[in-house]
XYZ file of C-alpha atoms in Angstrom:
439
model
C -27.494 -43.129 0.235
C -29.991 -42.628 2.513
C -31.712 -38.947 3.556
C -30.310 -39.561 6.761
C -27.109 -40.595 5.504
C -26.435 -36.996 3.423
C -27.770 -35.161 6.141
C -24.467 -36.786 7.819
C -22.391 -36.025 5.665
C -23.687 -32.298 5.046
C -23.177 -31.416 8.477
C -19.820 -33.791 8.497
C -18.622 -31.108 5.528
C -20.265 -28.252 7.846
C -18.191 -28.918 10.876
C -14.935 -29.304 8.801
C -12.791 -26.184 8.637
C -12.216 -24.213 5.488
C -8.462 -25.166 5.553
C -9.523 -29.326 5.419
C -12.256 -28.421 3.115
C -9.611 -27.034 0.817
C -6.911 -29.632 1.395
C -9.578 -32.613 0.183
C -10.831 -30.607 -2.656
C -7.052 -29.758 -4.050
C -6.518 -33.568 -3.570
C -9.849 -34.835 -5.506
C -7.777 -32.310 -8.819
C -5.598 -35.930 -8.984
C -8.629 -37.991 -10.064
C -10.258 -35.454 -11.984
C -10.947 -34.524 -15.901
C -10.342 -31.036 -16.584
C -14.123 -29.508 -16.513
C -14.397 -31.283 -12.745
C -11.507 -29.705 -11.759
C -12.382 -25.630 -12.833
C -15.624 -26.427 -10.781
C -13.511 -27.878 -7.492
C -11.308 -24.851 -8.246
C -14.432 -22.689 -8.258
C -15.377 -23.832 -5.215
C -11.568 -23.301 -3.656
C -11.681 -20.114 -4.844
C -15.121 -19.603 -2.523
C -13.499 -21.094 0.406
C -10.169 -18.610 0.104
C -12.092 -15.694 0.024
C -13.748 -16.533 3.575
C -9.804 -17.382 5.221
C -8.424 -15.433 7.155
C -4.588 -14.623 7.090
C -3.357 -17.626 9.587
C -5.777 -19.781 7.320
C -4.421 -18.665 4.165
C -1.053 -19.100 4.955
C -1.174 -22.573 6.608
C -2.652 -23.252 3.012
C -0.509 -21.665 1.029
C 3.390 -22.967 1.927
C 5.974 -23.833 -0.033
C 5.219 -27.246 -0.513
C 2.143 -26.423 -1.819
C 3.555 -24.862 -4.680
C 5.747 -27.105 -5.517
C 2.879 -30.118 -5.452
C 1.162 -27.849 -8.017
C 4.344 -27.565 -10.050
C 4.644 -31.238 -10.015
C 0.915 -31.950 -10.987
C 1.184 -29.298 -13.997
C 4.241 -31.082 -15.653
C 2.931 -34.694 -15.136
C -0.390 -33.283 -16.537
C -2.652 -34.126 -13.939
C -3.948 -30.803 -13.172
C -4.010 -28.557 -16.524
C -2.395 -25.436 -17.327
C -6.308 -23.709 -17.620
C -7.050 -24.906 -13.704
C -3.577 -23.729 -12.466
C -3.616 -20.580 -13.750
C -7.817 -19.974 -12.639
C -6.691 -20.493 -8.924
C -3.074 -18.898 -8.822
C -4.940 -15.750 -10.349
C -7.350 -15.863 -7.542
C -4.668 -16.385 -4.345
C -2.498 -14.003 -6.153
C -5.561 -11.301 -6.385
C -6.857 -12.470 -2.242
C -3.260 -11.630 -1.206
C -3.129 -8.099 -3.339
C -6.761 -7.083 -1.782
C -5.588 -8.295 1.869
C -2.142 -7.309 2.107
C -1.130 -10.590 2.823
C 2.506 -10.893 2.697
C 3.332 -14.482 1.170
C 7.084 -15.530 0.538
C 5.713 -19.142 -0.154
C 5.906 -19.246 -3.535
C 9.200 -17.086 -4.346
C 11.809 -20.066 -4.068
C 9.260 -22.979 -4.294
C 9.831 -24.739 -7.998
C 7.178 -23.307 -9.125
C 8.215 -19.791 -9.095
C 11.026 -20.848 -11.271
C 8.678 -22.780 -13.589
C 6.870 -19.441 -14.290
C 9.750 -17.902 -15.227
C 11.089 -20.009 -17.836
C 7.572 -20.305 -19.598
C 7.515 -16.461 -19.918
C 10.845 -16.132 -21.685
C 9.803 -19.471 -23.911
C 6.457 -18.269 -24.376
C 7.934 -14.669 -25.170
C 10.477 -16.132 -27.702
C 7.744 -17.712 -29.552
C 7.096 -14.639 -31.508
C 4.453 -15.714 -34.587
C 3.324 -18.736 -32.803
C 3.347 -16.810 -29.226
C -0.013 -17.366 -27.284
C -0.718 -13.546 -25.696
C -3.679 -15.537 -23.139
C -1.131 -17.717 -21.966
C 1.477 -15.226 -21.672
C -0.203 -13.301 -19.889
C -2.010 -15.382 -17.398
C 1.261 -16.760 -16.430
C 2.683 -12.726 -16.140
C -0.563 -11.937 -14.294
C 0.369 -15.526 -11.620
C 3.659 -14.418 -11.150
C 3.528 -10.999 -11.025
C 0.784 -11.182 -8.377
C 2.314 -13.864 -6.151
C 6.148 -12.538 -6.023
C 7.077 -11.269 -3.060
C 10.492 -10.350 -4.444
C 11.482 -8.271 -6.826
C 10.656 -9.301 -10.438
C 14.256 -10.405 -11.975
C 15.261 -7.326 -14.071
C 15.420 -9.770 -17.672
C 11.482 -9.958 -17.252
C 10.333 -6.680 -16.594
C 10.540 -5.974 -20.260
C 8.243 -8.716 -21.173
C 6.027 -8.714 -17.739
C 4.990 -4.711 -18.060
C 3.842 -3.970 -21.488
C 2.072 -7.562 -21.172
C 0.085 -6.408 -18.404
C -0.382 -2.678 -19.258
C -1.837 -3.921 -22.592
C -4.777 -5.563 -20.441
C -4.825 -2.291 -18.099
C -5.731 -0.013 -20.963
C -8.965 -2.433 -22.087
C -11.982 -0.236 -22.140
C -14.276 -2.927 -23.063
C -17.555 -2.469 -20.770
C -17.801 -6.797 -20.530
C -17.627 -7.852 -17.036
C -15.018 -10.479 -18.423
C -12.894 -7.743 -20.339
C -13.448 -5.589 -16.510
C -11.988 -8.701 -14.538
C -9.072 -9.085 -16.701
C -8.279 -5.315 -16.000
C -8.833 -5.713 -12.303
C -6.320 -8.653 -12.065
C -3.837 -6.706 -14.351
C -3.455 -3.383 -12.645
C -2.629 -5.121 -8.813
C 0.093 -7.203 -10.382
C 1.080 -4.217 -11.922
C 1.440 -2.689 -8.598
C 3.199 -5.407 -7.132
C 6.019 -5.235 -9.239
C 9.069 -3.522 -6.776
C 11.464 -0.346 -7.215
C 12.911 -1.825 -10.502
C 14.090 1.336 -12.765
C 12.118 0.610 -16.101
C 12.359 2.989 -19.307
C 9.482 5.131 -19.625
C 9.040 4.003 -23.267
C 7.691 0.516 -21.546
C 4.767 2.409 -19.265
C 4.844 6.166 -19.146
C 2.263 6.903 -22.048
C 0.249 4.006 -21.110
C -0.416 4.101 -17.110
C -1.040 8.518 -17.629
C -3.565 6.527 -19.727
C -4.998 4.558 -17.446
C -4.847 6.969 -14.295
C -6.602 9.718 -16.562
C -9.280 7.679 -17.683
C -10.282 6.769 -14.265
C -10.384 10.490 -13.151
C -12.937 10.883 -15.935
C -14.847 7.741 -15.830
C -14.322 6.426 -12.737
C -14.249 2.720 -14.394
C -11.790 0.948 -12.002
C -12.170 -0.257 -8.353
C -10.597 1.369 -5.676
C -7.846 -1.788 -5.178
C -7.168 -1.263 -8.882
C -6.817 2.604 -9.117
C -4.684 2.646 -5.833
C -2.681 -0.470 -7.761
C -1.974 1.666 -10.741
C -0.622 4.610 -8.663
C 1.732 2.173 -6.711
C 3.155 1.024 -9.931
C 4.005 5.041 -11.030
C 5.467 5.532 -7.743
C 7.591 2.621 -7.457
C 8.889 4.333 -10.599
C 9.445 7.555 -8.822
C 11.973 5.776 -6.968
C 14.196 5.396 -9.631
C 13.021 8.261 -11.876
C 12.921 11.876 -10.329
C 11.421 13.737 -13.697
C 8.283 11.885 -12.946
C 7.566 15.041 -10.551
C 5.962 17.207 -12.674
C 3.728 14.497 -14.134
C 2.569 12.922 -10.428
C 2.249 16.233 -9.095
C 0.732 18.454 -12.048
C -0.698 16.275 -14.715
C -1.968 13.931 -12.898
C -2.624 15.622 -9.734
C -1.842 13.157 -6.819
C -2.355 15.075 -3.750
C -6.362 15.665 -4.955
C -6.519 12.226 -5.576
C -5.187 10.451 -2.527
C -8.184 13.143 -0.762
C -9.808 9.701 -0.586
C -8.604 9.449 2.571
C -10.870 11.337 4.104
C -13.412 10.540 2.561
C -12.771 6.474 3.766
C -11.992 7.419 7.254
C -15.930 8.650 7.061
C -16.691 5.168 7.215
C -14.469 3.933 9.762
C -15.764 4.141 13.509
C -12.455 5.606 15.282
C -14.265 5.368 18.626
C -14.856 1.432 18.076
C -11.926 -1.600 19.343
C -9.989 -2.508 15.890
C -10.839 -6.205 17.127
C -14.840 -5.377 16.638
C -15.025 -3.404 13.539
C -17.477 -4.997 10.668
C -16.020 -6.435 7.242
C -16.902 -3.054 5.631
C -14.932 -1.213 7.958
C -11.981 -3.229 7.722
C -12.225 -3.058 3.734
C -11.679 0.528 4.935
C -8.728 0.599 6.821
C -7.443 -2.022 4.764
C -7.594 0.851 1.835
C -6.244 3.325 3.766
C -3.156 1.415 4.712
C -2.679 0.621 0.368
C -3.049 4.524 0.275
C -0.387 5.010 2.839
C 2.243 3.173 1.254
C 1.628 5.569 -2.153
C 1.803 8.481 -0.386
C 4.624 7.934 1.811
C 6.211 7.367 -1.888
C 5.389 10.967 -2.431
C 6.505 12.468 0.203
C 9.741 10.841 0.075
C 11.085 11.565 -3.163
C 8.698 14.811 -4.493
C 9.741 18.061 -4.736
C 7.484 20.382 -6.522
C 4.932 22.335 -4.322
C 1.438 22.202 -5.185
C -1.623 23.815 -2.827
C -3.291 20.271 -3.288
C -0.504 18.826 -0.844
C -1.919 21.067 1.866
C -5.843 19.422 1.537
C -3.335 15.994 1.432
C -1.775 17.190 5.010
C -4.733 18.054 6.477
C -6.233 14.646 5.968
C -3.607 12.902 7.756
C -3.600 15.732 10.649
C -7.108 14.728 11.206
C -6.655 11.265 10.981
C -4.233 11.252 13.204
C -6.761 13.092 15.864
C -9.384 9.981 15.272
C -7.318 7.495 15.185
C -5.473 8.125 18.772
C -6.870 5.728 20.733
C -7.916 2.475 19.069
C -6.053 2.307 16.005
C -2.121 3.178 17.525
C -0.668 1.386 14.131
C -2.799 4.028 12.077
C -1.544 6.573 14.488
C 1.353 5.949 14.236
C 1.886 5.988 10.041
C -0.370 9.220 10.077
C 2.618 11.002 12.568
C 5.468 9.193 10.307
C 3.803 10.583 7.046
C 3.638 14.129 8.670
C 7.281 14.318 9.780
C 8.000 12.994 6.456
C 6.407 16.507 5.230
C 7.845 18.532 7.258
C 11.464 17.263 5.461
C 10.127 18.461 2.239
C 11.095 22.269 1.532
C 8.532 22.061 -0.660
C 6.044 22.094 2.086
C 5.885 25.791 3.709
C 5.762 25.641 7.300
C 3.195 27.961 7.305
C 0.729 25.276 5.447
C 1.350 22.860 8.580
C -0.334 25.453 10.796
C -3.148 26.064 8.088
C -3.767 22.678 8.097
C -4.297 21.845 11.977
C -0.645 19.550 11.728
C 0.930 21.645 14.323
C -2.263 20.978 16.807
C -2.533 17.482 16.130
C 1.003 16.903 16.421
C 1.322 19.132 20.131
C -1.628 16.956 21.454
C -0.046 13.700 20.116
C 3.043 13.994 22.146
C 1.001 15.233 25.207
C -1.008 12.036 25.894
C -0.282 10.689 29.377
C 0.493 7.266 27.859
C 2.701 7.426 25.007
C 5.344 4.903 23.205
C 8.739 5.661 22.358
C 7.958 5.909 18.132
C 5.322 8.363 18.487
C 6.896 10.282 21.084
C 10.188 10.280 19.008
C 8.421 11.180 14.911
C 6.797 13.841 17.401
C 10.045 15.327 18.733
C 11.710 14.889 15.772
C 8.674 17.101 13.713
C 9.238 19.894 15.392
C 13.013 19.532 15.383
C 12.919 19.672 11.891
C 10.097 22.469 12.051
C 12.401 24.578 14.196
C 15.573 23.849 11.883
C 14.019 24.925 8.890
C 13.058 28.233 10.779
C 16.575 28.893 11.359
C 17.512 27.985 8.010
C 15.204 30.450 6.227
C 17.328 33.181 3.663
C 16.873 36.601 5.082
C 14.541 37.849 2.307
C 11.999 35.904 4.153
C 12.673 36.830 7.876
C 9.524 39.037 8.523
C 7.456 35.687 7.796
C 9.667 33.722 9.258
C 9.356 35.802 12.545
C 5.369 35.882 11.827
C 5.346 32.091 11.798
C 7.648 31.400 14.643
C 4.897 33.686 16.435
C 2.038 31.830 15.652
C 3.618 28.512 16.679
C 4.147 29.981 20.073
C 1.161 31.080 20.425
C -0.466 28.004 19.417
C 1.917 26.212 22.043
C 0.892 28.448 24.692
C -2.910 27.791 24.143
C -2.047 24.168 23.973
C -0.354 24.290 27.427
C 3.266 25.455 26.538
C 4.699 25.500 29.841
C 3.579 21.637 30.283
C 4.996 20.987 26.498
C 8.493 22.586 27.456
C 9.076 20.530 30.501
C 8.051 17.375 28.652
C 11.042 18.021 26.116
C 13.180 18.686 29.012
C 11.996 15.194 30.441
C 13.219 13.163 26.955
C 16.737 13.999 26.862
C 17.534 10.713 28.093
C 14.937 9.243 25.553
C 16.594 11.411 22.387
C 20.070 10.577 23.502
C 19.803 6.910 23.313
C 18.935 7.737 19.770
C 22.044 9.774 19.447
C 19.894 13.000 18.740
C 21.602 16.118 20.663
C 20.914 19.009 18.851
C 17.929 20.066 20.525
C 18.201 23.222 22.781
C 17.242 23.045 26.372
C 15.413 25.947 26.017
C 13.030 25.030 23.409
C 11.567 28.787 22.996
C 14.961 29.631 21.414
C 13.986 27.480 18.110
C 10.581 29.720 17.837
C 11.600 33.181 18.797
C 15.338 33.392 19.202
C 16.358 31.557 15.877
C-alpha cells in the first residue's frame, strides 16, 4: 500500500464513528485466533469508554448478546475474550449508571447461569477464575434481580475477591470489578453468615487505608444497604460501627468540585464524574433514611449537606434539586431525627426558600409542603414531658418564617389547596400558624 493509500484509510477509520468502529472490530473476532482477538477486544474496550449512553446502548442490544452467546458455544470467540469485554461493559455501565436490560432475557444471560451452577457443582475439579469471572459478567450486567438459587454461590465468590489486600495493580483491578457487581446485586434477603463479617471487613479497611476507589467504596455500601432492606438489626452496625452518616460527608466535599452556577449541558468530564458520584451516593443514603432508626449526631453533619446542596443546586441542576428536597422530607419521617437538628442544620431555611421561588414544579412544591406537614405533625404529636421544647421549637420556626417573609409563605399555602387536593392531601389547616404555635 502506498503512503498515500494509508493516509486514506487512517482518516477513512478517523471519520467513522465509534459505534461502526466497534461493529467491524466485533466482526473481524470471527476470523481471528485467540491472541488477535484480546488485542481487538482491547481496543473495543478503548472505544466503549469514549461512548456515550445513546452510543452504548445502540451497541449493546439484545441481539448482541445473543451473537456472543452463539460465537462462545461454536468456539469462535473463546471463553478468555468473552469474559475480558463483558467485564469491561459490565464495569462502563456500573461507573455510568447506565441502565441496560439488554442482556437480562437475551440467551446469553441464561448461558451464564447454568455455567455457574455447573461450574459450582464441580467441587475438586471447580475452576475459582472461571467461576468467578462469569459471577463478576453476570452480576455486573443484570439488571434484574439475581435469581435467589445463585446468590449463595454469586456473594461469597465475589466477597472473596473484595477482601484481597494484595498491593498488585492486577490483584487492585480484580477488587475494583468485584465490589460494583457486588453492589449491583438487588434487595434479595441473604443470611448474614454469607457477607456480614466480610463486607464490615472491607468497609473498615477502607476507613483506615483508604485503598479502594470512590465507585468501589460507594459499591460496597450499596451492597450493605440493599441488605438493610430485608434485615433491620443491621442498624446498629450501619449507624455505630461503621458510622455511615460521617462517611457519606463526601458529599460535600464533591459538590466542592461541581460549578452549581454553570448549565448541566457545559460542565467538564471531571465535573460530571462528580455529579455522577453524588447521584451513586444518593441512592445509599436514601436507603438510610428509609429504613434506619437509631439517632446518631453524625446524621445532623449528613442533613446539613443535603440542605446546602439543595441551596446550590436550585437553578441548573432541578434533578439534583429535586432528590436533595426528597431525601430531606424523607428525614423529617424519621423520629429519630429531632426537629430541632433540622433548624441547626439550615433544612428549615433551605426548604422555606425552595418553595418560595417564583417558578416552581409541582414535585418540589409538593416534598416541600409535605416537609413541613410532617414537621408540624410531629409537633403535635410530641408526649407532654417534652412540651416546653416543643413550644421553644415551634417558636423558632416562626420566627425563622417571619424573617423569611411569613406573611408571603402563608398565602402561598393558602394558594395550593387545589394543588394538595388533587393529591388527596386535606389535612392541612388553613391557618398554617396553628401547626407552630397553637398545636
Amino acid at each position: 500500500m502506498s503512503l498515500s493509500d494509508a493516509d486514506k484509510c487512517e482518516k477513512g477509520v478517523q471519520t467513522m464513528t465509534r459505534t461502526e468502529q466497534f461493529s467491524i472490530l466485533f466482526h473481524e473476532q470471527e476470523d481471528c485466533r485467540e491472541v488477535e482477538q484480546m488485542q481487538k477486544i482491547e481496543e473495543m474496550n478503548g472505544l466503549i469508554d469514549e461512548m456515550n449512553e445513546i452510543e452504548f446502548k445502540s451497541i449493546f442490544t439484545k441481539e448482541l448478546f445473543d451473537k456472543i452467546y452463539r460465537m462462545i458455544e461454536k468456539k469462535i470467540l473463546s471463553l478468555e475474550s468473552a469474559i475480558l469485554l463483558l467485564k469491561h461493559v459490565g464495569y462502563f455501565r456500573e461507573l455510568k449508571t447506565i441502565y441496560l436490560e439488554s442482556i437480562d432475557y437475551s440467551l446469553l444471560s441464561e448461558r451464564m447461569k447454568e455455567m455457574m451452577i455447573d461450574e459450582n457443582e464441580k467441587k475438586k475439579e471447580r475452576n475459582e477464575k472461571i467461576l468467578t469471572d462469569i459471577c463478576e459478567c453476570y452480576a455486573l450486567l443484570i439488571e434484574v434481580s439475581i435469581p435467589k438459587k445463585l446468590l449463595s454461590i454469586v456473594v461469597p465468590c465475589l466477597l472473596k475477591v473484595a477482601l484481597k489486600k494484595d498491593e498488585t495493580d492486577e490483584a487492585q483491578k480484580e477488587v475494583e470489578m468485584s465490589l460494583p457487581a457486588l453492589g449491583n446485586i438487588g434487595f434479595w434477603e441473604i443470611e448474614q453468615k454469607l457477607y456480614l463479617n466480610e463486607i464490615k471487613e472491607i468497609i473498615e479497611y477502607h476507613q483506615e487505608h483508604q485503598n479502594l476507589t470512590r465507585l468501589a467504596y460507594q459499591s460496597a455500601w450499596q451492597f450493605l444497604m440493599n441488605r438493610f432492606y430485608n434485615d433491620r438489626t443491621l442498624e446498629e452496625v450501619i449507624t455505630n460501627e461503621l458510622h455511615f452518616s460521617k462517611e457519606a460527608k463526601e458529599l460535600k466535599d464533591l459538590s466542592k468540585y461541581v460549578d452549581w452556577k454553570r448549565k448541566e449541558e457545559r460542565k467538564g468530564e471531571r465535573e460530571a464524574k462528580e455529579v455522577l458520584a453524588i447521584w451513586r451516593w444518593f441512592f445509599v443514603i436514601d436507603n438510610y433514611f428509609c429504613f434506619c432508626k437509631l439517632w446518631n449526631e453524625e446524621l445532623v453533619g449528613l442533613i446539613n449537606s443535603f440542605a446546602q446542596m439543595l441551596r446550590a443546586s436550585r437553578d441548573n441542576y432541578p434533578d439534583i434539586s429535586h432528590q436533595c428536597l426528597y431525601s430531606l422530607r424523607s428525614a423529617a419521617e424519621k423520629r429519630n431525627v429531632e426537629i430541632d437538628n433540622f433548624l441547626k442544620s439550615g433544612t428549615i431555611d433551605a426548604v422555606l426558600e425552595e418553595i418560595q421561588q417564583p417558578t416552581i414544579n409541582d414535585d418540589i412544591m409538593w416534598n416541600g409542603l409535605l416537609f413541613f406537614l410532617i414537621i408540624s405533625e410531629r409537633l403535635k404529636e410530641e408526649d407532654e414531658e417534652s412540651e416546653v421544647k416543643r413550644n421553644a421549637t415551634k417558636m423558632k420556626i416562626f420566627e425563622k418564617m417571619e424573617e423569611e417573609g411569613y406573611e408571603d409563605f402563608i398565602e402561598s399555602f393558602r394558594e395550593m389547596f387545589d394543588f394538595l387536593n388533587r393529591y388527596s392531601v386535606n389535612q392541612l389547616s388553613i391557618i398554617i400558624s396553628d401547626y407552630f404555635l397553637n398545636a
